Short mmCIF file of C-alpha atoms and ligand atoms in Angstrom, two decimals:
data_model
loop_
_atom_site.label_atom_id
_atom_site.label_comp_id
_atom_site.label_asym_id
_atom_site.label_seq_id
_atom_site.Cartn_x
_atom_site.Cartn_y
_atom_site.Cartn_z
CA MET B 242 0.00 -0.01 0.04
CA ASN B 243 1.37 3.48 -0.88
CA ALA B 244 1.69 5.88 1.99
CA GLY B 245 -1.15 8.40 2.39
CA ILE B 246 -3.48 6.73 -0.01
CA PRO B 247 -6.71 5.31 1.42
CA ALA B 248 -7.72 1.75 0.80
CA ALA B 249 -8.57 0.89 -2.80
CA SER B 250 -11.53 -1.23 -3.95
CA GLY B 251 -10.88 -3.69 -6.80
CA HIS B 252 -7.85 -5.79 -7.74
CA ALA B 253 -4.32 -4.71 -8.32
CA ALA B 254 -4.63 -2.37 -5.27
CA ALA B 255 -1.08 -3.23 -4.25
CA GLU B 256 0.57 -2.02 -7.52
CA GLN B 257 2.85 1.04 -7.26
CA VAL B 258 1.01 4.40 -7.64
CA LEU B 259 3.20 6.87 -9.51
CA ASP B 260 1.66 10.00 -8.09
CA VAL B 261 -1.21 11.28 -5.91
CA HIS B 262 -3.12 14.41 -6.97
CA GLU B 263 -5.29 16.25 -4.42
CA THR B 264 -8.39 18.13 -5.58
CA ALA B 265 -11.81 19.13 -4.33
CA CYS B 266 -13.86 17.21 -6.98
CA CYS B 267 -12.77 14.30 -9.14
CA VAL B 268 -15.18 13.75 -12.11
CA VAL B 269 -14.89 10.50 -13.92
CA GLY B 270 -16.04 10.56 -17.60
CA GLY B 271 -15.55 13.24 -20.17
CA GLY B 272 -18.97 12.96 -21.81
CA PRO B 273 -21.55 15.82 -21.93
CA GLY B 274 -22.41 15.38 -18.26
CA GLY B 275 -18.92 15.20 -16.92
CA LEU B 276 -17.45 17.90 -19.01
CA MET B 277 -20.24 20.38 -18.16
CA LEU B 278 -19.95 19.68 -14.46
CA ALA B 279 -16.19 20.12 -14.48
CA LEU B 280 -16.53 23.30 -16.49
CA LEU B 281 -19.14 24.91 -14.20
CA LEU B 282 -17.24 23.99 -10.98
CA ALA B 283 -14.01 25.30 -12.41
CA ARG B 284 -15.82 28.56 -13.44
CA ARG B 285 -16.79 28.92 -9.74
CA GLY B 286 -13.11 28.43 -8.76
CA VAL B 287 -13.51 24.81 -7.41
CA PRO B 288 -10.39 22.69 -8.03
CA VAL B 289 -11.65 19.90 -10.28
CA THR B 290 -9.85 16.95 -12.05
CA LEU B 291 -11.73 15.25 -14.91
CA LEU B 292 -10.59 11.79 -15.96
CA GLU B 293 -11.52 10.49 -19.35
CA ALA B 294 -10.61 6.93 -20.50
CA HIS B 295 -10.32 7.68 -24.17
CA ALA B 296 -7.34 9.54 -25.59
CA THR B 297 -9.61 11.72 -27.90
CA PHE B 298 -13.31 12.64 -27.96
CA ASP B 299 -13.77 10.90 -31.30
CA ARG B 300 -16.32 8.06 -30.78
CA ASP B 301 -19.28 6.65 -32.74
CA PHE B 302 -21.99 5.63 -30.23
CA ARG B 303 -23.14 9.10 -29.31
CA GLY B 304 -25.92 11.39 -30.09
CA ASP B 305 -25.23 14.72 -31.82
CA THR B 306 -28.16 16.81 -30.48
CA VAL B 307 -27.86 20.04 -28.51
CA HIS B 308 -31.42 21.09 -27.38
CA PRO B 309 -32.60 24.65 -27.02
CA ALA B 310 -32.60 24.09 -23.17
CA ILE B 311 -28.82 23.45 -23.37
CA LEU B 312 -28.22 26.32 -25.70
CA GLU B 313 -29.95 28.68 -23.21
CA ILE B 314 -27.69 27.12 -20.40
CA LEU B 315 -24.60 27.87 -22.51
CA ASP B 316 -25.95 31.34 -23.15
CA GLU B 317 -26.28 31.91 -19.45
CA ILE B 318 -22.54 31.26 -19.01
CA GLY B 319 -21.71 33.28 -22.13
CA LEU B 320 -20.68 30.43 -24.39
CA ALA B 321 -23.62 30.05 -26.87
CA ASP B 322 -22.31 32.43 -29.48
CA ARG B 323 -18.93 30.86 -29.40
CA LEU B 324 -20.49 27.42 -29.82
CA HIS B 325 -22.38 28.61 -32.93
CA GLN B 326 -19.01 29.31 -34.66
CA ARG B 327 -18.36 25.55 -34.67
CA GLN B 328 -19.61 23.21 -37.50
CA HIS B 329 -23.33 22.48 -36.98
CA VAL B 330 -26.68 22.46 -38.64
CA LYS B 331 -30.07 23.46 -37.30
CA MET B 332 -33.22 21.30 -37.14
CA TYR B 333 -36.42 23.20 -36.57
CA GLY B 334 -38.70 20.28 -36.14
CA PRO B 335 -39.01 16.46 -36.62
CA THR B 336 -39.68 15.31 -40.12
CA ILE B 337 -41.55 12.04 -40.85
CA PRO B 338 -42.33 10.21 -44.08
CA THR B 339 -45.99 9.92 -45.05
CA ALA B 340 -47.81 8.65 -48.03
CA ASP B 341 -47.80 12.24 -49.34
CA GLY B 342 -44.05 12.75 -48.80
CA PRO B 343 -41.98 14.02 -45.87
CA VAL B 344 -43.85 16.23 -43.39
CA MET B 345 -42.45 18.44 -40.62
CA LEU B 346 -44.72 17.55 -37.60
CA PHE B 347 -44.25 20.99 -35.92
CA ASP B 348 -41.93 23.96 -36.12
CA MET B 349 -39.97 25.07 -33.01
CA ARG B 350 -39.91 28.61 -34.42
CA LEU B 351 -43.33 28.77 -32.83
CA LEU B 352 -41.40 29.37 -29.54
CA LEU B 353 -41.10 33.12 -29.58
CA LYS B 354 -39.29 33.46 -26.17
CA THR B 355 -36.02 31.80 -27.07
CA ARG B 356 -33.13 32.86 -29.21
CA PHE B 357 -32.59 29.20 -30.06
CA PRO B 358 -35.77 27.76 -31.51
CA TYR B 359 -33.92 24.65 -33.00
CA ILE B 360 -32.03 21.59 -32.16
CA MET B 361 -28.41 22.05 -33.07
CA TRP B 362 -26.83 19.02 -34.74
CA MET B 363 -23.17 19.08 -33.86
CA PRO B 364 -20.89 16.04 -34.08
CA GLN B 365 -20.32 15.16 -30.46
CA PRO B 366 -16.47 15.15 -30.66
CA ILE B 367 -16.70 18.90 -31.66
CA PHE B 368 -19.13 19.67 -28.85
CA LEU B 369 -17.03 17.89 -26.20
CA ASP B 370 -13.82 19.52 -27.48
CA PHE B 371 -15.68 22.88 -27.23
CA LEU B 372 -16.57 22.26 -23.54
CA ALA B 373 -13.04 21.06 -22.82
CA THR B 374 -11.53 24.15 -24.44
CA ALA B 375 -13.80 26.42 -22.33
CA GLY B 376 -12.82 24.42 -19.20
CA ARG B 377 -9.07 24.78 -19.90
CA GLU B 378 -9.53 28.56 -19.71
CA CYS B 379 -10.23 28.19 -15.97
CA PRO B 380 -7.13 27.81 -13.81
CA SER B 381 -8.73 25.27 -11.47
CA PHE B 382 -9.78 22.88 -14.32
CA ARG B 383 -7.57 19.84 -14.96
CA LEU B 384 -8.46 17.26 -17.70
CA VAL B 385 -6.52 13.95 -17.99
CA MET B 386 -7.21 12.13 -21.21
CA GLY B 387 -6.40 8.45 -21.51
CA ALA B 388 -7.06 7.85 -17.82
CA THR B 389 -9.09 4.76 -17.12
CA VAL B 390 -10.48 4.68 -13.55
CA ARG B 391 -10.29 1.14 -12.16
CA GLN B 392 -10.65 1.61 -8.42
CA LEU B 393 -12.31 3.74 -5.72
CA LEU B 394 -10.32 5.01 -2.77
CA THR B 395 -12.29 4.62 0.48
CA GLU B 396 -11.83 5.81 3.94
CA ASP B 397 -14.15 5.06 6.88
CA GLY B 398 -16.91 4.01 4.47
CA ALA B 399 -16.70 7.11 2.33
CA VAL B 400 -15.24 7.42 -1.19
CA ARG B 401 -12.18 9.69 -1.12
CA GLY B 402 -11.09 9.57 -4.76
CA VAL B 403 -10.02 7.04 -7.42
CA ARG B 404 -7.10 5.15 -8.87
CA TYR B 405 -6.67 5.23 -12.65
CA ARG B 406 -4.37 3.71 -15.20
CA ASP B 407 -2.82 5.43 -18.12
CA THR B 408 0.02 4.43 -20.44
CA ASP B 409 2.58 5.18 -17.71
CA GLY B 410 0.90 3.05 -14.99
CA TRP B 411 -1.21 3.72 -11.84
CA HIS B 412 -2.01 7.16 -10.49
CA ALA B 413 -4.31 8.33 -7.67
CA VAL B 414 -6.66 11.31 -7.21
CA ARG B 415 -7.79 12.14 -3.73
CA ALA B 416 -10.97 14.26 -3.58
CA ALA B 417 -13.61 15.43 -1.17
CA LEU B 418 -16.20 14.38 -3.82
CA THR B 419 -16.02 11.90 -6.70
CA VAL B 420 -18.66 12.20 -9.43
CA ALA B 421 -19.38 9.17 -11.66
CA ALA B 422 -20.29 10.53 -15.04
CA ASP B 423 -18.91 7.37 -16.71
CA GLY B 424 -21.93 6.50 -18.80
CA ARG B 425 -24.33 3.61 -19.14
CA PHE B 426 -21.86 0.86 -18.39
CA SER B 427 -20.54 2.84 -15.35
CA ARG B 428 -17.77 1.00 -13.72
CA LEU B 429 -17.94 3.41 -10.67
CA ARG B 430 -21.55 2.42 -10.16
CA LYS B 431 -20.47 -1.25 -9.84
CA LEU B 432 -17.47 -0.38 -7.64
CA ALA B 433 -19.64 1.59 -5.37
CA GLY B 434 -22.21 -1.34 -5.04
CA LEU B 435 -25.01 0.78 -6.51
CA ARG B 436 -27.35 -0.86 -8.93
CA ALA B 437 -29.44 0.20 -11.83
CA ILE B 438 -32.98 -1.34 -12.44
CA PRO B 439 -34.34 -1.53 -16.02
CA THR B 440 -37.08 0.82 -16.85
CA SER B 441 -37.88 -0.34 -20.42
CA SER B 442 -37.60 -3.42 -22.44
CA PRO B 443 -34.73 -3.52 -24.88
CA VAL B 444 -34.90 -2.92 -28.61
CA GLU B 445 -32.13 -4.17 -30.93
CA LEU B 446 -30.48 -2.24 -33.79
CA LEU B 447 -27.56 -2.39 -36.07
CA TRP B 448 -25.60 0.84 -35.94
CA PHE B 449 -23.30 1.56 -39.00
CA ARG B 450 -21.95 4.18 -41.38
CA LEU B 451 -22.56 4.65 -45.04
CA PRO B 452 -20.29 6.86 -47.18
CA ARG B 453 -21.69 10.12 -48.48
CA LEU B 454 -21.49 10.00 -52.34
CA ALA B 455 -21.32 12.79 -54.94
CA GLY B 456 -24.90 13.58 -55.76
CA ASP B 457 -26.26 12.82 -52.24
CA PRO B 458 -28.43 15.73 -51.05
CA GLU B 459 -26.70 18.61 -49.14
CA GLY B 460 -25.88 17.73 -45.47
CA THR B 461 -28.88 18.89 -43.46
CA GLY B 462 -28.17 17.01 -40.23
CA ILE B 463 -31.76 15.84 -40.30
CA VAL B 464 -32.79 12.51 -38.84
CA SER B 465 -35.11 10.72 -41.25
CA PRO B 466 -36.89 7.50 -40.42
CA ARG B 467 -37.95 4.94 -43.08
CA PHE B 468 -40.53 2.33 -42.12
CA GLY B 469 -40.67 -1.23 -43.49
CA LYS B 470 -42.98 -3.94 -42.02
CA LYS B 471 -40.41 -5.45 -39.67
CA GLN B 472 -37.67 -2.79 -39.93
CA VAL B 473 -37.20 0.91 -39.23
CA LEU B 474 -34.20 2.69 -40.81
CA LEU B 475 -33.03 5.84 -39.04
CA MET B 476 -30.72 7.95 -41.21
CA ILE B 477 -28.69 10.61 -39.45
CA ASP B 478 -27.12 13.03 -42.05
CA ARG B 479 -23.66 13.80 -40.66
CA ALA B 480 -22.26 15.99 -43.46
CA ASP B 481 -19.31 13.78 -44.27
CA HIS B 482 -21.17 10.34 -43.86
CA TRP B 483 -24.50 8.81 -43.03
CA GLN B 484 -24.94 7.33 -39.62
CA VAL B 485 -27.64 4.63 -39.86
CA GLY B 486 -29.64 2.77 -37.30
CA TYR B 487 -31.46 -0.35 -38.53
CA PHE B 488 -34.12 -1.51 -36.05
CA PHE B 489 -35.39 -5.03 -36.24
CA PRO B 490 -37.51 -7.49 -34.07
CA ALA B 491 -35.49 -8.39 -30.93
CA GLY B 492 -33.82 -11.77 -31.27
CA ASP B 493 -33.71 -11.71 -35.07
CA TYR B 494 -29.97 -10.95 -35.27
CA PRO B 495 -28.84 -14.55 -35.89
CA LYS B 496 -31.30 -14.84 -38.73
CA LEU B 497 -30.05 -11.61 -40.26
CA ARG B 498 -26.48 -12.73 -40.08
CA ALA B 499 -27.28 -16.16 -41.48
CA ALA B 500 -28.96 -14.48 -44.46
CA GLY B 501 -25.74 -12.56 -45.20
CA VAL B 502 -24.59 -9.08 -46.04
CA GLU B 503 -26.07 -9.01 -49.54
CA VAL B 504 -29.61 -9.61 -48.13
CA MET B 505 -28.88 -6.89 -45.58
CA ARG B 506 -27.93 -4.49 -48.33
CA GLN B 507 -31.10 -5.28 -50.24
CA SER B 508 -33.19 -4.68 -47.08
CA ILE B 509 -31.59 -1.25 -46.57
CA VAL B 510 -32.16 -0.32 -50.20
CA ALA B 511 -35.86 -1.51 -50.10
CA LEU B 512 -36.26 0.97 -47.19
CA GLU B 513 -34.23 3.81 -48.86
CA PRO B 514 -33.73 3.32 -52.65
CA ARG B 515 -31.45 6.35 -52.62
CA PHE B 516 -28.84 4.23 -50.84
CA ALA B 517 -28.45 1.78 -53.75
CA GLU B 518 -24.82 2.97 -54.44
CA ASN B 519 -23.89 3.71 -50.84
CA VAL B 520 -24.60 0.21 -49.54
CA GLN B 521 -21.95 -1.19 -51.83
CA ALA B 522 -19.48 -0.12 -49.13
CA LEU B 523 -21.03 -2.76 -46.74
CA THR B 524 -19.11 -5.95 -47.29
CA ASP B 525 -18.46 -7.33 -43.78
CA TRP B 526 -20.51 -7.88 -40.57
CA LYS B 527 -17.57 -6.15 -38.75
CA GLN B 528 -18.96 -2.89 -40.22
CA PHE B 529 -22.18 -3.30 -38.17
CA SER B 530 -22.40 -2.82 -34.45
CA LEU B 531 -25.26 -4.72 -32.74
CA LEU B 532 -26.71 -2.46 -29.99
CA SER B 533 -29.38 -3.43 -27.48
CA VAL B 534 -30.82 -0.28 -26.10
CA ALA B 535 -32.91 0.00 -22.98
CA SER B 536 -33.33 2.53 -20.18
CA SER B 537 -32.48 1.98 -16.54
CA ARG B 538 -32.38 4.00 -13.34
CA CYS B 539 -30.57 3.75 -10.02
CA PRO B 540 -32.83 3.91 -6.97
CA ARG B 541 -29.99 5.74 -5.23
CA TRP B 542 -27.50 8.07 -7.04
CA TYR B 543 -25.08 8.65 -4.18
CA ARG B 544 -23.20 7.32 -1.16
CA PRO B 545 -20.83 9.20 1.07
CA GLY B 546 -18.25 10.95 -1.07
CA LEU B 547 -19.74 9.79 -4.43
CA LEU B 548 -22.50 11.14 -6.77
CA MET B 549 -23.59 9.68 -10.05
CA ILE B 550 -25.00 11.83 -12.85
CA GLY B 551 -26.08 11.30 -16.43
CA ASP B 552 -26.38 7.84 -17.94
CA ALA B 553 -24.48 6.45 -14.99
CA ALA B 554 -27.46 7.27 -12.74
CA HIS B 555 -30.15 6.86 -15.42
CA THR B 556 -29.37 5.33 -18.80
CA MET B 557 -31.43 6.84 -21.48
CA THR B 558 -32.66 5.30 -24.77
CA PRO B 559 -32.37 6.92 -28.17
CA ALA B 560 -36.24 6.79 -28.26
CA ALA B 561 -36.39 9.79 -25.97
CA GLY B 562 -33.63 11.46 -27.93
CA ALA B 563 -32.55 13.53 -24.94
CA GLY B 564 -29.82 11.70 -23.00
CA ILE B 565 -27.40 14.51 -23.65
CA LYS B 566 -29.84 17.12 -22.42
CA TYR B 567 -30.52 15.23 -19.23
CA ALA B 568 -26.82 14.51 -18.46
CA ILE B 569 -26.01 18.22 -18.89
CA GLU B 570 -29.04 19.30 -16.80
CA ASP B 571 -27.93 16.87 -14.02
CA ALA B 572 -24.50 18.52 -14.21
CA VAL B 573 -26.04 22.02 -13.83
CA VAL B 574 -28.08 21.10 -10.84
CA ALA B 575 -25.05 19.35 -9.25
CA ALA B 576 -22.80 22.39 -9.83
CA ASN B 577 -25.49 24.75 -8.42
CA MET B 578 -25.88 22.58 -5.24
CA LEU B 579 -22.34 21.52 -4.68
CA ALA B 580 -19.95 24.46 -5.67
CA GLU B 581 -20.25 26.25 -2.32
CA PRO B 582 -19.93 23.10 -0.16
CA LEU B 583 -16.96 21.98 -2.32
CA LEU B 584 -15.20 25.38 -1.81
CA ALA B 585 -15.67 24.85 1.90
CA ARG B 586 -14.68 21.18 1.52
CA GLY B 587 -17.85 20.31 3.42
CA VAL B 588 -20.12 18.29 1.09
CA ARG B 589 -22.83 16.50 3.19
CA LEU B 590 -24.78 13.43 2.19
CA SER B 591 -27.97 15.56 2.26
CA ASP B 592 -26.43 17.80 -0.49
CA LEU B 593 -26.01 14.75 -2.70
CA ALA B 594 -29.48 13.52 -1.86
CA GLU B 595 -30.85 16.95 -2.89
CA VAL B 596 -29.26 16.63 -6.36
CA GLN B 597 -31.14 13.26 -6.86
CA ARG B 598 -34.36 14.74 -5.44
CA ARG B 599 -34.29 17.60 -7.96
CA ARG B 600 -33.40 15.47 -10.97
CA GLU B 601 -35.31 12.24 -10.24
CA TRP B 602 -38.79 13.26 -11.44
CA PRO B 603 -37.78 14.87 -14.70
CA THR B 604 -35.79 11.61 -15.34
CA ARG B 605 -38.68 9.38 -14.46
CA LEU B 606 -40.99 11.31 -16.80
CA ILE B 607 -38.72 11.17 -19.91
CA GLN B 608 -37.89 7.55 -19.27
CA ALA B 609 -41.61 6.75 -19.10
CA PHE B 610 -42.02 8.50 -22.43
CA GLY B 611 -38.98 6.72 -23.88
CA ALA B 612 -40.15 3.29 -22.59
CA TRP B 613 -43.55 3.89 -24.22
CA GLY B 614 -41.84 4.80 -27.52
CA LEU B 615 -39.65 1.58 -27.31
CA ARG B 616 -42.75 -0.55 -26.46
CA GLN B 617 -44.58 0.75 -29.47
CA LEU B 618 -41.54 0.21 -31.69
CA GLY B 619 -40.77 -3.18 -30.31
CA GLY B 620 -44.42 -4.37 -30.63
CA ARG B 621 -44.80 -3.02 -34.19
CA LEU B 622 -41.53 -4.69 -35.28
CA ARG B 623 -42.56 -8.06 -33.84
CA SER B 624 -46.06 -7.88 -35.40
CA GLY B 625 -44.67 -6.77 -38.79
CA SER B 626 -46.58 -3.40 -38.73
CA ALA B 627 -43.79 -0.91 -38.10
CA GLY B 628 -45.03 1.53 -40.74
CA PRO B 629 -46.35 3.61 -42.25
CA VAL B 630 -47.05 6.58 -39.98
CA PRO B 631 -50.81 6.86 -39.35
CA ARG B 632 -52.42 9.42 -41.60
CA TRP B 633 -54.05 11.31 -38.67
CA LEU B 634 -50.75 12.16 -36.99
CA PRO B 635 -49.70 15.12 -39.15
CA TRP B 636 -53.32 16.45 -38.88
CA LEU B 637 -53.18 16.38 -35.09
CA PHE B 638 -50.05 18.61 -35.11
CA ARG B 639 -51.91 21.17 -37.20
CA LEU B 640 -53.85 22.15 -34.12
CA PRO B 641 -51.80 25.27 -32.88
CA PHE B 642 -51.90 24.39 -29.19
CA VAL B 643 -50.69 20.77 -29.91
CA ALA B 644 -47.88 22.04 -32.14
CA ARG B 645 -46.86 24.70 -29.59
CA LEU B 646 -46.98 22.20 -26.64
CA ALA B 647 -44.99 19.63 -28.54
CA ALA B 648 -42.38 22.27 -29.60
CA ARG B 649 -41.98 23.38 -25.94
CA MET B 650 -41.68 19.84 -24.69
CA LEU B 651 -39.06 18.94 -27.18
CA ALA B 652 -37.14 22.15 -26.63
CA PHE B 653 -37.20 22.37 -22.80
CA GLY B 654 -39.02 19.41 -21.25
CA VAL B 655 -41.27 20.03 -18.21
CA TRP B 656 -38.60 21.48 -15.79
CA ARG B 657 -36.26 24.18 -16.87
CA VAL B 658 -32.73 24.26 -15.34
CA HIS B 659 -30.79 27.39 -14.87
CA VAL B 660 -27.12 28.09 -13.87
CA GLU B 661 -26.85 29.66 -10.32
CA SER B 662 -25.88 33.31 -10.55
CA SER B 663 -22.61 32.69 -8.60
CA ILE B 664 -21.35 30.48 -11.56
CA VAL B 665 -22.52 32.93 -14.30
CA PRO B 666 -19.65 35.38 -15.13
CA THR B 667 -20.46 38.94 -14.51
CA THR B 668 -18.59 39.97 -17.67
CA ARG B 669 -19.08 37.95 -20.78
CA LEU B 670 -16.10 36.04 -22.21
CA PRO B 671 -14.90 37.19 -25.63
CA VAL B 672 -16.70 35.62 -28.45
C1 LIG Q 123 -26.89 4.71 -30.45
C2 LIG Q 123 -27.25 5.84 -29.52
C3 LIG Q 123 -27.55 7.06 -30.07
C4 LIG Q 123 -28.03 8.14 -29.28
N1 LIG Q 123 -28.42 9.22 -29.75
C5 LIG Q 123 -28.75 10.28 -28.94
C6 LIG Q 123 -29.20 11.56 -29.51
O1 LIG Q 123 -29.28 11.73 -30.62
N2 LIG Q 123 -29.41 12.59 -28.59
C7 LIG Q 123 -29.31 12.46 -27.26
O2 LIG Q 123 -29.55 13.39 -26.52
N3 LIG Q 123 -28.86 11.25 -26.78
C8 LIG Q 123 -28.54 10.15 -27.55
N4 LIG Q 123 -28.12 9.01 -27.01
C9 LIG Q 123 -27.94 8.94 -25.57
C10 LIG Q 123 -26.72 9.78 -25.14
O3 LIG Q 123 -25.60 9.36 -25.91
C11 LIG Q 123 -26.41 9.57 -23.63
O4 LIG Q 123 -27.57 9.71 -22.87
C12 LIG Q 123 -25.29 10.62 -23.18
O5 LIG Q 123 -24.18 10.56 -23.86
C13 LIG Q 123 -25.01 10.56 -21.73
O6 LIG Q 123 -24.05 11.38 -21.38
P1 LIG Q 123 -23.04 11.09 -20.08
O7 LIG Q 123 -22.11 12.26 -19.99
O8 LIG Q 123 -23.82 10.63 -18.94
O9 LIG Q 123 -22.25 9.70 -20.55
P2 LIG Q 123 -21.39 9.34 -21.81
O10 LIG Q 123 -21.67 10.30 -22.97
O11 LIG Q 123 -21.66 7.97 -22.03
O12 LIG Q 123 -19.95 9.59 -21.47
C14 LIG Q 123 -19.26 8.84 -20.44
C15 LIG Q 123 -17.76 8.94 -20.59
O13 LIG Q 123 -17.12 8.30 -19.59
C16 LIG Q 123 -15.98 7.66 -20.07
N5 LIG Q 123 -15.61 6.53 -19.22
C17 LIG Q 123 -16.29 5.39 -19.05
N6 LIG Q 123 -15.71 4.61 -18.14
C18 LIG Q 123 -14.67 5.24 -17.74
C19 LIG Q 123 -13.60 5.03 -16.79
N7 LIG Q 123 -13.60 3.79 -16.00
N8 LIG Q 123 -12.64 5.90 -16.51
C20 LIG Q 123 -12.66 7.14 -17.20
N9 LIG Q 123 -13.61 7.44 -18.12
C21 LIG Q 123 -14.54 6.51 -18.34
C22 LIG Q 123 -16.42 7.22 -21.47
O14 LIG Q 123 -15.23 7.13 -22.38
C23 LIG Q 123 -17.22 8.45 -21.95
O15 LIG Q 123 -16.53 9.48 -22.57
C24 LIG Q 123 -27.85 7.97 -27.82
C25 LIG Q 123 -27.36 6.72 -27.30
C26 LIG Q 123 -27.13 5.72 -28.12
C27 LIG Q 123 -26.57 4.39 -27.56
#
């Protein structure tokens, strides 16, 4: 055991630790939730160390949406205009295919009280890099990339930091508070003995890229679904390629594989004939990732010295399309509640419980909606009636109050979250 380091959970605890860093808050996971929390705490002058397992932010299994609620939050801390200078496209409302062609269900420009009546589509690596860059402008922000947390440090039953590995070996971070923002497969959740309970049944999909070819329509960033009887194809236009989700009845993957890549290519083209050329790039099953998506939620998001936020506390499904928004809103509430106690190095268990209390109901609500969406999708895929979209649906959204309510819910949800005035800079940072 290294002198001065509390007991470590997990194996390899006896290996040599190269250095021990002291900080007020150690955030594990540089996704949207972890980065936003570290940024806000550092803005308030709290010493914070953020540990991210990957060496870069460049990953595939991520959403690309920045909702109006998040753009407003970034505006509150003076960063929205800077963000708009990075590569993005704007989506003003969801578009669905109908027998009469594509229809925009409702238009968020109905929302008059926001500067940002659109969902910004920004490749997540760019968004995360933006948050990291803003964080690095604060003297008390420390980001370590390529740092995989493997163990918790505990003292008298409380978490007091972590041990992580990088290419050099083992390191330790001692902290008054450790925040697990390490996503849906959270290692910290397991190490802390906290458990997540499923809140929806799983839906299976294949997730893959198609090349963008000369002659493809201009990159709009729009998500377009295509409905077959037993398949739904979700096409996300990512400017330099197409990100595609192919939903099929749960349990059918062995059958799909046995039929072969050529049959898979034909099935994609049957759903979207425009991809006839693009699918020629699919030659091997290695190009497809099989994902099983379901939501889950932890009954308890904390224990002494440890708080979970984002997908670690409540895994979201793509059906709700708002996991990034919820992770960032958790981070804002956590920063509002914990910045002062962290500056005084006196975080109480009741402070952590209050973060969960404030975030639990919004989370329950969106998960119930997402679970309903997945149930509908799963049932329709199984019964072979996935499409088309019912004819009455676009008509329903022509009612002004329905369209306005839907736009508000999509943009902001039920509960708005704001950054505490002590974190908001009094003078705006240069754009
Ligand atoms: C296929 C798919 C599509 C989606 N599309 C959307 C969408 O369009 N819009 C939307 O809002 N949401 C979408 N989501 C959900 C969204 O991606 C998540 O809800 C959101 O990313 C959660 O943010 P987070 O910060 O909690 O965790 P994550 O974004 O998962 O970030 C966790 C981070 O922790 C790091 N990490 C993990 N373990 C360790 C460790 N031991 N040590 C150090 N670092 C570690 C990971 O590398 C990662 O960077 C989608 C999800 C899936 C699966």
